[in-house]
Coordinates of C-alpha atoms in Angstrom, one line a residue:
X21 CA 75.6 -19.4 227.9
X22 CA 75.7 -19.5 224.0
X23 CA 75.2 -16.3 222.1
X24 CA 73.0 -17.3 219.1
X25 CA 73.7 -15.1 216.1
X26 CA 70.8 -14.5 213.7
X27 CA 70.1 -12.3 210.6
X28 CA 73.6 -10.8 210.9
X29 CA 74.8 -8.4 208.3
X30 CA 77.6 -5.7 208.1
X31 CA 76.6 -2.2 208.6
X32 CA 79.0 0.8 209.0
X33 CA 81.7 -1.6 210.0
X34 CA 79.8 -3.3 212.8
X35 CA 77.3 -6.1 213.2
X36 CA 73.6 -5.5 213.3
X37 CA 70.5 -7.6 213.2
X38 CA 68.3 -6.6 210.3
X39 CA 64.6 -6.7 210.0
X40 CA 62.8 -9.8 208.9
X41 CA 59.4 -9.8 207.1
X42 CA 56.8 -11.9 208.9
X43 CA 53.1 -12.1 208.8
X44 CA 52.7 -12.0 212.5
X45 CA 53.5 -9.0 214.8
X46 CA 53.6 -11.1 218.0
X47 CA 57.1 -10.8 219.3
X48 CA 57.4 -14.3 220.7
X49 CA 56.0 -15.7 217.3
X50 CA 58.5 -13.5 215.3
X51 CA 61.5 -14.3 217.4
X52 CA 60.8 -18.1 217.6
X53 CA 60.4 -18.3 213.7
X54 CA 63.5 -16.2 213.0
X55 CA 65.8 -18.0 215.4
X56 CA 64.5 -21.4 214.1
X57 CA 65.2 -20.4 210.6
X58 CA 68.8 -19.5 211.6
X59 CA 69.3 -23.1 213.1
X60 CA 68.2 -22.9 216.8
X61 CA 66.4 -26.3 217.8
X62 CA 62.5 -25.6 218.3
X63 CA 62.5 -27.5 221.4
X64 CA 64.9 -25.0 223.0
X65 CA 62.5 -22.1 222.0
X66 CA 59.3 -23.8 223.1
X67 CA 59.1 -21.9 226.3
X68 CA 59.7 -18.2 225.9
X69 CA 57.8 -15.8 228.2
X70 CA 57.4 -12.1 227.8
X71 CA 59.4 -10.3 230.6
X72 CA 59.0 -6.7 229.4
X73 CA 57.4 -4.9 226.4
X74 CA 56.8 -1.2 225.7
X75 CA 56.6 1.2 222.8
X76 CA 59.1 4.0 222.7
X77 CA 57.2 7.3 222.7
X78 CA 59.6 9.2 220.4
X79 CA 60.5 6.5 218.0
X80 CA 57.4 4.3 217.9
X81 CA 59.6 1.2 218.3
X82 CA 58.3 -1.7 220.5
X83 CA 61.0 -3.0 222.7
X84 CA 60.4 -6.5 224.1
X85 CA 62.4 -8.8 226.1
X86 CA 61.8 -12.5 226.5
X87 CA 63.1 -15.0 228.8
X88 CA 63.9 -18.6 228.0
X89 CA 62.5 -21.3 230.3
X90 CA 62.8 -25.1 230.7
X91 CA 60.1 -27.0 232.2
X92 CA 58.5 -23.9 233.4
X93 CA 61.6 -22.4 235.1
X94 CA 63.5 -19.3 233.9
X95 CA 67.0 -19.7 232.7
X96 CA 68.9 -17.0 234.7
X97 CA 69.7 -14.1 232.5
X98 CA 68.6 -15.5 229.3
X99 CA 67.3 -13.0 226.9
X100 CA 65.7 -12.6 223.5
X101 CA 65.4 -8.8 222.8
X102 CA 63.0 -8.0 219.8
X103 CA 62.8 -4.6 218.5
X104 CA 59.9 -3.9 216.1
X105 CA 58.4 -1.1 214.1
X106 CA 54.6 -0.5 214.4
X107 CA 53.9 -2.8 211.6
X108 CA 55.8 -5.8 213.1
X109 CA 58.9 -5.4 211.2
X110 CA 62.0 -6.4 213.1
X111 CA 64.8 -3.8 213.5
X112 CA 67.0 -5.8 215.9
X113 CA 66.8 -9.3 217.1
X114 CA 69.3 -10.0 220.0
X115 CA 69.3 -13.5 221.4
X116 CA 71.2 -14.9 224.3
X117 CA 69.8 -18.4 224.6
X118 CA 71.1 -21.8 225.9
X119 CA 70.9 -24.6 223.4
X120 CA 70.5 -28.3 223.9
X121 CA 68.2 -27.9 226.9
X122 CA 67.1 -31.4 227.3
X123 CA 70.6 -32.8 227.4
X124 CA 72.0 -30.1 229.7
X125 CA 69.2 -29.8 232.4
X126 CA 68.6 -32.3 235.2
X127 CA 65.6 -32.7 237.4
X128 CA 63.5 -29.5 238.0
X129 CA 62.8 -30.5 241.7
X130 CA 65.0 -28.8 244.2
X131 CA 66.6 -30.6 247.0
X132 CA 66.1 -27.8 249.6
X133 CA 63.1 -25.6 250.2
X134 CA 63.1 -21.9 249.6
X135 CA 63.1 -21.3 253.4
X136 CA 66.3 -23.3 253.6
X137 CA 67.8 -21.5 250.9
X138 CA 67.2 -18.2 252.5
X139 CA 68.5 -19.5 255.8
X140 CA 71.6 -20.8 254.0
X141 CA 72.7 -17.6 252.4
X142 CA 71.8 -15.4 255.4
X143 CA 74.0 -17.6 257.7
X144 CA 76.8 -17.7 255.3
X145 CA 76.7 -13.8 255.0
X146 CA 76.8 -13.6 258.7
X147 CA 73.6 -11.8 258.8
X148 CA 72.4 -11.8 262.4
X149 CA 68.7 -11.0 261.8
X150 CA 66.3 -13.8 262.7
X151 CA 65.1 -15.8 259.7
X152 CA 62.2 -13.8 258.5
X153 CA 58.6 -15.6 258.1
X154 CA 57.4 -16.5 254.6
X155 CA 54.9 -14.0 253.5
X156 CA 53.8 -15.2 250.2
X157 CA 54.6 -17.2 247.0
X158 CA 54.3 -16.7 243.4
X159 CA 54.3 -20.3 242.2
X160 CA 53.9 -19.3 238.5
X161 CA 57.1 -17.4 238.8
X162 CA 58.8 -19.9 241.1
X163 CA 59.3 -17.1 243.7
X164 CA 58.8 -17.1 247.4
X165 CA 58.9 -14.0 249.5
X166 CA 59.8 -13.3 253.1
X167 CA 59.1 -10.5 255.6
X168 CA 61.3 -7.5 255.1
X169 CA 61.3 -5.8 258.5
X170 CA 65.0 -6.5 259.2
X171 CA 66.1 -5.8 255.5
X172 CA 65.5 -2.1 254.9
X173 CA 61.8 -2.9 254.4
X174 CA 62.5 -5.0 251.3
X175 CA 61.2 -8.6 251.1
X176 CA 63.9 -11.1 250.8
X177 CA 63.0 -13.7 248.1
X178 CA 64.1 -17.0 246.9
X179 CA 63.5 -17.7 243.1
X180 CA 64.1 -21.1 241.5
X181 CA 66.2 -20.8 238.2
X182 CA 68.3 -22.7 235.9
X183 CA 71.9 -21.4 236.0
X184 CA 74.1 -22.3 232.9
X185 CA 77.6 -23.5 234.0
X186 CA 79.9 -24.9 231.5
X187 CA 77.8 -27.4 229.5
X188 CA 75.3 -27.9 232.2
X189 CA 72.0 -26.3 233.4
X190 CA 72.2 -26.4 237.2
X191 CA 69.0 -25.9 239.2
X192 CA 69.7 -23.0 241.6
X193 CA 68.0 -20.8 244.2
X194 CA 68.6 -17.2 243.6
X195 CA 68.3 -15.5 247.0
X196 CA 67.7 -11.8 247.1
X197 CA 68.1 -9.7 250.2
X198 CA 69.0 -6.1 251.1
X199 CA 71.3 -5.4 253.9
X200 CA 70.1 -3.3 256.7
X201 CA 72.4 -0.3 256.1
X202 CA 71.8 -0.4 252.3
X203 CA 75.4 -1.1 251.5
X204 CA 74.6 -4.3 249.5
X205 CA 71.5 -5.7 247.7
X206 CA 72.6 -9.3 247.1
X207 CA 71.5 -11.8 244.5
X208 CA 73.1 -15.0 245.5
X209 CA 72.8 -18.3 243.5
X210 CA 73.2 -21.4 245.3
X211 CA 72.9 -25.0 244.1
X212 CA 69.2 -26.0 244.8
X213 CA 70.3 -29.4 246.1
X214 CA 73.6 -28.9 248.0
X215 CA 73.3 -25.2 249.0
X216 CA 76.8 -24.6 247.6
X217 CA 77.2 -20.9 246.6
X218 CA 77.7 -20.6 242.6
X219 CA 77.8 -17.0 242.1
X220 CA 76.5 -13.6 243.3
X221 CA 75.8 -9.9 242.1
X222 CA 75.0 -6.8 243.8
X223 CA 72.3 -4.4 242.8
X224 CA 74.1 -1.7 244.7
X225 CA 76.7 0.2 242.7
X226 CA 79.3 1.7 244.7
X227 CA 81.4 4.4 243.2
X228 CA 85.0 4.1 244.3
X229 CA 85.6 7.6 245.8
X230 CA 87.5 6.3 248.9
X231 CA 90.9 6.9 247.6
X232 CA 94.0 8.2 249.2
X233 CA 94.1 11.9 248.3
X234 CA 96.3 14.3 250.1
X235 CA 96.0 17.5 247.9
X236 CA 93.8 19.9 249.8
X237 CA 92.2 23.0 248.5
X238 CA 91.7 25.7 251.3
X239 CA 88.1 26.3 252.2
X240 CA 87.0 30.1 252.7
X241 CA 86.1 30.2 256.4
X242 CA 83.9 33.3 255.9
X243 CA 80.3 32.5 256.6
X244 CA 77.9 33.2 253.7
X245 CA 75.3 35.9 254.1
X246 CA 71.9 34.9 254.9
X247 CA 69.9 34.6 251.7
X248 CA 67.3 37.1 250.7
X249 CA 63.7 36.1 251.2
X250 CA 62.4 33.8 248.6
X251 CA 59.4 33.8 246.3
X252 CA 57.0 30.8 246.6
X253 CA 58.2 27.6 245.1
X254 CA 61.9 28.5 245.2
X255 CA 64.9 26.2 246.0
X256 CA 68.3 27.7 246.7
X257 CA 70.6 25.2 245.2
X258 CA 73.9 24.8 243.2
X259 CA 72.0 25.0 240.0
X260 CA 72.7 23.1 237.0
X261 CA 75.4 23.4 235.4
X262 CA 77.0 24.8 238.6
X263 CA 77.4 21.6 240.3
X264 CA 79.5 22.3 243.5
X265 CA 80.9 25.2 245.5
X266 CA 84.1 25.2 243.5
X267 CA 82.2 26.1 240.2
X268 CA 80.0 28.9 241.5
X269 CA 77.4 30.2 243.8
X270 CA 74.2 29.0 244.9
X271 CA 71.1 30.5 243.3
X272 CA 67.3 30.3 243.6
X273 CA 65.5 28.3 241.2
X274 CA 61.7 29.1 241.0
X275 CA 59.4 26.0 240.5
X276 CA 61.9 24.2 238.2
X277 CA 59.4 21.4 237.4
X278 CA 57.7 23.8 235.1
X279 CA 60.6 23.2 232.6
X280 CA 59.3 19.6 232.4
X281 CA 55.5 19.8 232.0
X282 CA 55.2 16.3 230.7
X283 CA 57.6 14.6 233.1
X284 CA 56.4 16.2 236.3
X285 CA 53.0 17.7 235.3
X286 CA 51.9 18.3 239.0
X287 CA 55.3 19.5 240.3
X288 CA 57.7 17.9 242.5
X289 CA 55.7 17.5 245.6
X290 CA 52.8 15.7 244.1
X291 CA 51.7 12.0 244.3
X292 CA 47.9 12.1 243.5
X293 CA 48.1 13.5 240.1
X294 CA 45.9 16.4 240.9
X295 CA 46.4 20.2 241.7
X296 CA 47.9 20.9 245.1
X297 CA 51.1 19.4 246.6
X298 CA 50.7 16.3 248.9
X299 CA 54.1 17.1 250.7
X300 CA 55.6 20.3 252.0
X301 CA 59.0 18.4 252.7
X302 CA 61.6 17.3 250.2
X303 CA 59.4 14.5 249.0
X304 CA 57.1 14.0 246.0
X305 CA 56.4 11.9 243.0
X306 CA 59.9 11.4 241.9
X307 CA 62.1 11.7 244.9
X308 CA 62.1 11.5 248.8
X309 CA 65.2 13.1 250.0
X310 CA 66.1 13.0 253.7
X311 CA 69.2 12.5 256.0
X312 CA 70.1 9.1 257.3
X313 CA 72.8 9.7 259.6
X314 CA 72.0 6.7 261.8
X315 CA 72.2 4.3 258.7
X316 CA 68.8 2.7 259.3
X317 CA 67.4 3.2 255.8
X318 CA 64.4 4.9 257.3
X319 CA 63.7 8.6 256.4
X320 CA 65.2 11.1 258.8
X321 CA 65.0 14.7 258.8
X322 CA 63.8 16.7 255.7
X323 CA 63.4 20.5 255.5
X324 CA 59.7 21.5 255.5
X325 CA 58.0 24.6 254.1
X326 CA 54.3 25.3 253.7
X327 CA 54.9 27.5 250.8
X328 CA 57.4 25.2 249.0
X329 CA 60.2 27.6 249.7
X330 CA 63.5 25.8 250.6
X331 CA 66.0 28.6 251.0
X332 CA 68.5 27.8 253.8
X333 CA 71.8 29.3 255.0
X334 CA 75.1 27.5 254.2
X335 CA 78.3 27.9 255.9
X336 CA 81.0 25.6 254.4
X337 CA 83.4 26.4 257.2
X338 CA 81.3 24.2 259.4
X339 CA 80.6 20.6 259.5
X340 CA 78.1 19.1 257.1
X341 CA 75.8 18.3 260.0
X342 CA 75.2 22.0 260.5
X343 CA 73.6 22.8 257.1
X344 CA 71.3 19.6 256.6
X345 CA 68.5 21.6 255.3
X346 CA 70.6 23.2 252.5
X347 CA 72.3 19.9 251.6
X348 CA 69.0 18.0 251.4
X349 CA 67.4 20.6 249.3
X350 CA 70.2 20.4 247.0
X351 CA 69.8 16.6 246.9
X352 CA 66.1 16.8 246.2
X353 CA 66.9 19.3 243.4
X354 CA 69.5 17.5 241.4
X355 CA 67.8 14.0 241.6
X356 CA 64.4 15.6 240.4
X357 CA 66.4 17.4 237.6
X358 CA 67.7 14.0 236.6
X359 CA 64.3 12.6 236.4
X360 CA 62.9 15.5 234.3
X361 CA 65.8 15.8 231.9
X362 CA 66.3 12.0 231.1
X363 CA 62.4 11.7 230.7
X364 CA 63.0 13.8 227.6
X365 CA 65.5 11.4 226.2
X366 CA 63.4 8.3 226.7
X367 CA 63.8 7.2 230.4
X368 CA 60.0 7.4 231.1
X369 CA 57.3 5.2 232.9
X370 CA 57.0 2.4 230.6
X371 CA 61.0 2.1 230.3
X372 CA 61.2 1.9 234.2
X373 CA 61.9 5.3 235.6
X374 CA 61.3 6.1 239.3
X375 CA 57.8 7.4 240.1
X376 CA 55.3 6.8 242.8
X377 CA 52.4 7.7 240.4
X378 CA 52.6 6.9 236.8
X379 CA 49.8 9.0 235.9
X380 CA 48.1 6.2 233.9
X381 CA 51.1 5.9 231.4
X382 CA 52.0 2.4 231.9
X383 CA 55.0 0.8 233.6
X384 CA 55.1 -0.4 237.2
X385 CA 54.6 2.5 239.6
X386 CA 55.3 2.9 243.5
X387 CA 59.1 3.1 243.0
X388 CA 60.1 6.8 243.6
X389 CA 63.8 7.2 244.5
X390 CA 64.8 7.2 248.3
X391 CA 67.7 9.8 248.3
X392 CA 69.6 9.5 251.6
X393 CA 71.9 12.3 252.4
X394 CA 74.8 12.3 254.9
X395 CA 74.2 8.6 255.2
X396 CA 76.0 7.2 258.3
X397 CA 76.7 3.7 256.8
X398 CA 80.1 4.9 255.4
X399 CA 82.2 7.8 254.2
X400 CA 84.0 9.1 251.1
X401 CA 81.7 7.3 248.8
X402 CA 78.2 7.2 247.2
X403 CA 76.2 4.2 245.9
X404 CA 72.8 3.4 244.1
X405 CA 70.8 0.3 244.6
X406 CA 68.3 -0.5 241.7
X407 CA 65.7 -3.1 242.1
X408 CA 63.4 -4.1 239.2
X409 CA 60.7 -1.8 238.1
X410 CA 58.0 -1.2 240.7
X411 CA 60.4 -1.2 243.6
X412 CA 62.0 1.9 245.0
X413 CA 65.8 2.3 244.4
X414 CA 68.0 3.9 247.0
X415 CA 70.8 6.5 246.7
X416 CA 73.2 6.8 249.4
X417 CA 75.5 9.9 249.6
X418 CA 78.1 10.0 252.3
X419 CA 80.4 12.7 254.0
X420 CA 83.8 13.1 252.6
X421 CA 86.7 13.2 255.1
X422 CA 89.7 14.3 252.9
X423 CA 89.4 18.0 254.0
X424 CA 89.0 20.0 257.1
X425 CA 86.0 20.7 257.5
X426 CA 84.5 17.7 255.8
X427 CA 82.6 17.9 252.6
X428 CA 79.1 16.7 251.8
X429 CA 78.4 14.4 248.9
X430 CA 74.9 16.2 248.7
X431 CA 76.7 19.4 247.5
X432 CA 78.2 17.9 244.5
X433 CA 76.1 17.4 241.5
X434 CA 78.7 15.3 239.8
X435 CA 78.3 12.7 242.3
X436 CA 74.4 12.8 242.5
X437 CA 74.1 12.6 238.7
X438 CA 76.7 9.8 238.5
X439 CA 74.8 7.7 241.0
X440 CA 71.4 8.4 239.3
X441 CA 73.0 7.2 236.0
X442 CA 73.4 3.7 237.5
X443 CA 69.7 3.5 237.8
X444 CA 69.2 4.6 234.3
X445 CA 71.6 2.0 232.8
X446 CA 70.2 -0.9 235.0
X447 CA 66.6 -0.3 234.1
X448 CA 67.3 0.3 230.3
X449 CA 69.6 -2.5 229.6
X450 CA 67.8 -5.7 229.4
X451 CA 64.5 -4.3 230.1
X452 CA 63.1 -2.6 233.3
X453 CA 62.5 -5.9 235.1
X454 CA 65.9 -7.3 234.6
X455 CA 68.4 -5.4 236.8
X456 CA 70.9 -8.3 236.6
X457 CA 71.9 -7.3 233.2
X458 CA 75.2 -5.5 234.0
X459 CA 77.1 -7.8 236.0
X460 CA 79.9 -8.9 233.8
X461 CA 83.3 -7.6 234.1
X462 CA 83.4 -5.6 230.8
X463 CA 80.0 -3.9 231.5
X464 CA 80.0 -0.2 231.2
X465 CA 77.9 1.0 234.0
X466 CA 80.5 3.1 235.6
X467 CA 81.5 4.7 232.3
X468 CA 77.8 5.5 231.5
X469 CA 77.4 7.2 234.9
X470 CA 80.6 9.2 234.5
X471 CA 79.5 10.4 231.1
X472 CA 76.0 11.2 232.3
X473 CA 77.5 13.4 235.1
X474 CA 79.7 15.2 232.5
X475 CA 76.8 15.8 230.2
X476 CA 74.7 17.3 233.1
X477 CA 77.5 19.6 234.1
X478 CA 78.7 20.9 230.7
X479 CA 78.3 24.7 230.0
X480 CA 78.8 27.1 227.2
X481 CA 82.4 27.8 226.7
X482 CA 83.6 24.3 227.8
X483 CA 86.2 22.6 225.4
X484 CA 86.2 19.0 226.4
X485 CA 89.6 19.1 227.9
X486 CA 90.8 18.2 231.5
X487 CA 87.5 17.2 233.4
X488 CA 88.3 15.3 236.7
X489 CA 85.6 13.3 238.3
X490 CA 85.3 14.1 242.1
X491 CA 87.9 16.8 242.4
X492 CA 85.7 18.9 244.8
X493 CA 84.9 16.1 247.2
X494 CA 88.7 15.1 247.3
X495 CA 89.8 18.5 248.0
X496 CA 91.5 19.0 244.7
X497 CA 91.7 22.1 242.6
X498 CA 89.0 22.8 240.0
X499 CA 91.3 21.3 237.4
X500 CA 92.5 18.3 239.6
X501 CA 92.7 14.8 238.1
X502 CA 89.9 13.5 240.2
X503 CA 89.5 9.8 241.2
X504 CA 89.8 8.1 237.8
X505 CA 93.1 7.0 236.3
X506 CA 93.1 9.9 233.8
X507 CA 91.0 13.0 233.5
X508 CA 88.4 13.0 230.8
X509 CA 89.8 15.0 227.8
X510 CA 89.6 15.1 224.1
X511 CA 93.3 16.1 224.2
X512 CA 95.3 12.8 223.7
X513 CA 98.2 14.4 225.6
X514 CA 95.9 14.5 228.7
X515 CA 94.0 11.3 228.1
X516 CA 95.8 8.9 226.0
X517 CA 93.5 5.9 226.7
X518 CA 92.7 3.5 223.6
X519 CA 90.7 0.4 223.5
X520 CA 93.8 -1.7 224.0
X521 CA 94.3 -0.3 227.4
X522 CA 91.3 -2.4 228.4
X523 CA 93.9 -5.2 228.7
X524 CA 96.0 -3.3 231.0
X525 CA 94.8 -4.4 234.4
X526 CA 97.3 -2.1 236.3
X527 CA 95.9 0.9 234.6
X528 CA 92.2 -0.1 234.4
X529 CA 92.0 -2.5 237.2
X530 CA 88.2 -3.0 237.6
X531 CA 84.8 -2.0 236.7
X532 CA 85.6 1.7 237.4
X533 CA 88.8 1.3 235.1
X534 CA 86.8 -0.2 232.3
X535 CA 84.1 2.4 232.8
X536 CA 86.8 5.1 232.5
X537 CA 87.7 3.8 228.9
X538 CA 84.0 3.6 228.0
X539 CA 83.3 7.3 229.1
X540 CA 86.4 8.4 227.1
X541 CA 84.9 6.8 224.1
X542 CA 81.6 8.5 224.7
X543 CA 83.3 11.9 225.5
X544 CA 85.1 11.9 222.2
X545 CA 82.0 11.0 220.3
X546 CA 80.1 13.8 222.1
X547 CA 82.7 16.4 221.2
X548 CA 82.7 15.3 217.6
X549 CA 79.0 15.9 217.5
X550 CA 79.2 19.2 219.1
X551 CA 81.8 20.2 216.5
X552 CA 79.2 19.4 213.8
X553 CA 76.1 20.7 215.5
X554 CA 77.2 23.0 218.1
X555 CA 76.4 23.1 222.0
X556 CA 72.9 23.8 223.4
X557 CA 72.6 24.5 227.0
X558 CA 68.9 23.8 227.0
X559 CA 68.8 20.0 228.1
X560 CA 65.0 19.9 227.7
X561 CA 64.4 21.1 224.2
X562 CA 67.9 21.7 222.5
X563 CA 69.0 20.2 219.3
X564 CA 72.8 20.6 219.6
X565 CA 75.5 18.0 219.3
X566 CA 75.3 17.3 223.2
X567 CA 71.4 16.7 222.8
X568 CA 72.0 14.4 220.0
X569 CA 74.6 12.6 222.0
X570 CA 72.4 12.1 225.0
X571 CA 69.6 10.8 222.7
X572 CA 71.7 8.3 221.0
X573 CA 73.4 7.0 224.1
X574 CA 70.1 6.6 226.1
X575 CA 68.3 5.0 223.2
X576 CA 71.3 2.9 222.5
X577 CA 71.0 1.3 226.0
X578 CA 67.6 -0.2 224.9
X579 CA 69.3 -2.0 222.1
X580 CA 72.2 -3.2 224.3
X581 CA 72.0 -6.9 225.3
X582 CA 72.7 -8.2 228.8
X583 CA 76.3 -8.7 229.9
X584 CA 77.4 -6.4 227.1
X585 CA 80.8 -5.6 225.7
X586 CA 82.1 -2.4 224.1
X587 CA 81.1 -3.6 220.6
X588 CA 77.6 -4.5 221.7
X589 CA 77.0 -1.1 223.0
X590 CA 78.5 0.7 220.1
X591 CA 76.1 -1.5 217.8
X592 CA 73.2 -0.2 219.9
X593 CA 74.2 3.4 219.5
X594 CA 74.7 3.0 215.7
X595 CA 71.4 1.1 215.2
X596 CA 69.7 4.0 217.2
X597 CA 71.2 6.5 214.9
X598 CA 70.1 4.5 211.8
X599 CA 66.5 4.2 213.2

């Protein structure tokens, strides 16, 4: 795909798109005029459709993402991102369009039906479920949907798209389906005439904890004393920033939703938007936390309390199956915490956050998070599947077998926040309806998630050195190296990575390795900001360097084009700072 460059200037050593004065405020009109003025053929821009558009509450910037079409069919992952002030002035125009459409495209008529396309992909992938019946079609969107009973309740679909391959536009079916155990949420592009697979991507981000660790920390076999009676609306958890048993003791947190009166105005157990809880289990507007030991992606056991007191004993000398109530309560707490904290930094309803009821604030609703604890579909890992805005994501956390007794991913806030971070970056980059935006080899999803986990678990007195990701679950000491190639540290003697190391496939072999490099960059930036502005433990209202870093990075995702490289993301952060 050609990356068209328009309105380019130098700013602080990096390339930015500057604003263009125009009489119109309509983003399609503005984008088309600016791109034509910079040499793009008008015919190639004759069909731009608006995919997402919303106004950022704290900056007033309107973010709009357009899709390029040809003969009424979307060009897969095409993008024209237009970011405007209230008066219509453009602060950034980021196009990824294909030029010469008339010469590159063939016939818009597929040689196989959407049913045949779905049948072909399921057969190739060895899916034994019967071919689901067609449930409905959206001809205007060239999308056909099928029954989802055998696919974790999510309707498979076949969408007709143009796929840029070399110098040609190939008509393709994009077949989307969710595996029954939640391990993959595939998008598979096949040639619409021959059925040949062209490419695929997965909406499930799996986070690579399955590694051969042999260093084990002894576990205290002494049972913990039963907790004292709790006051109403209490949850006994590892409270932020104490994120796992190695870092401190559990504590009661009373009605923690009151810290975020805008994000969760009716509490964590509401869905109707009126006083009074709709659920007395670990379910509400933002999160439905339960166990899924049998890996069927159907909600299993959730602790239940008529007074919303979730205070349960925990004995880590026993198997995780013996303390499900405590584990699921912790899972519910940390995921709701993520919802509330990142609402403050701009991950809200219109930008694609996860809520059942959007309280009339815009965005697509009905997409609360399914958080599956002690999931039976795997071990030693966690994952997060992110569909477009309006469909529920799913987080799966597994039991870890590196120690005896085993350890539960639900008890590690570092893992929970990392997984949730995938949902944030997938919904913010490229707009909330395009979660295919981070499929390229150099994308920074793993790095953003590692960094988000670090930011959520920082505490006063930290110095930015020697932070290992996943040390508790691997059975390592508190200062263990974790699962990444190097610990995160501002000390170059501990973490000596530089940008040049992204060329070292032995050191940084995959998306997790690339992510390690990107998190290292953000970690250094964060501590430079803390050196200037101090640290503030208040993630909701603070104004320290860590709060500034969070704001810059989250807003920067909105200015990041699809399939980004490091410089693209750096540009978004610097543009955010300028605005």
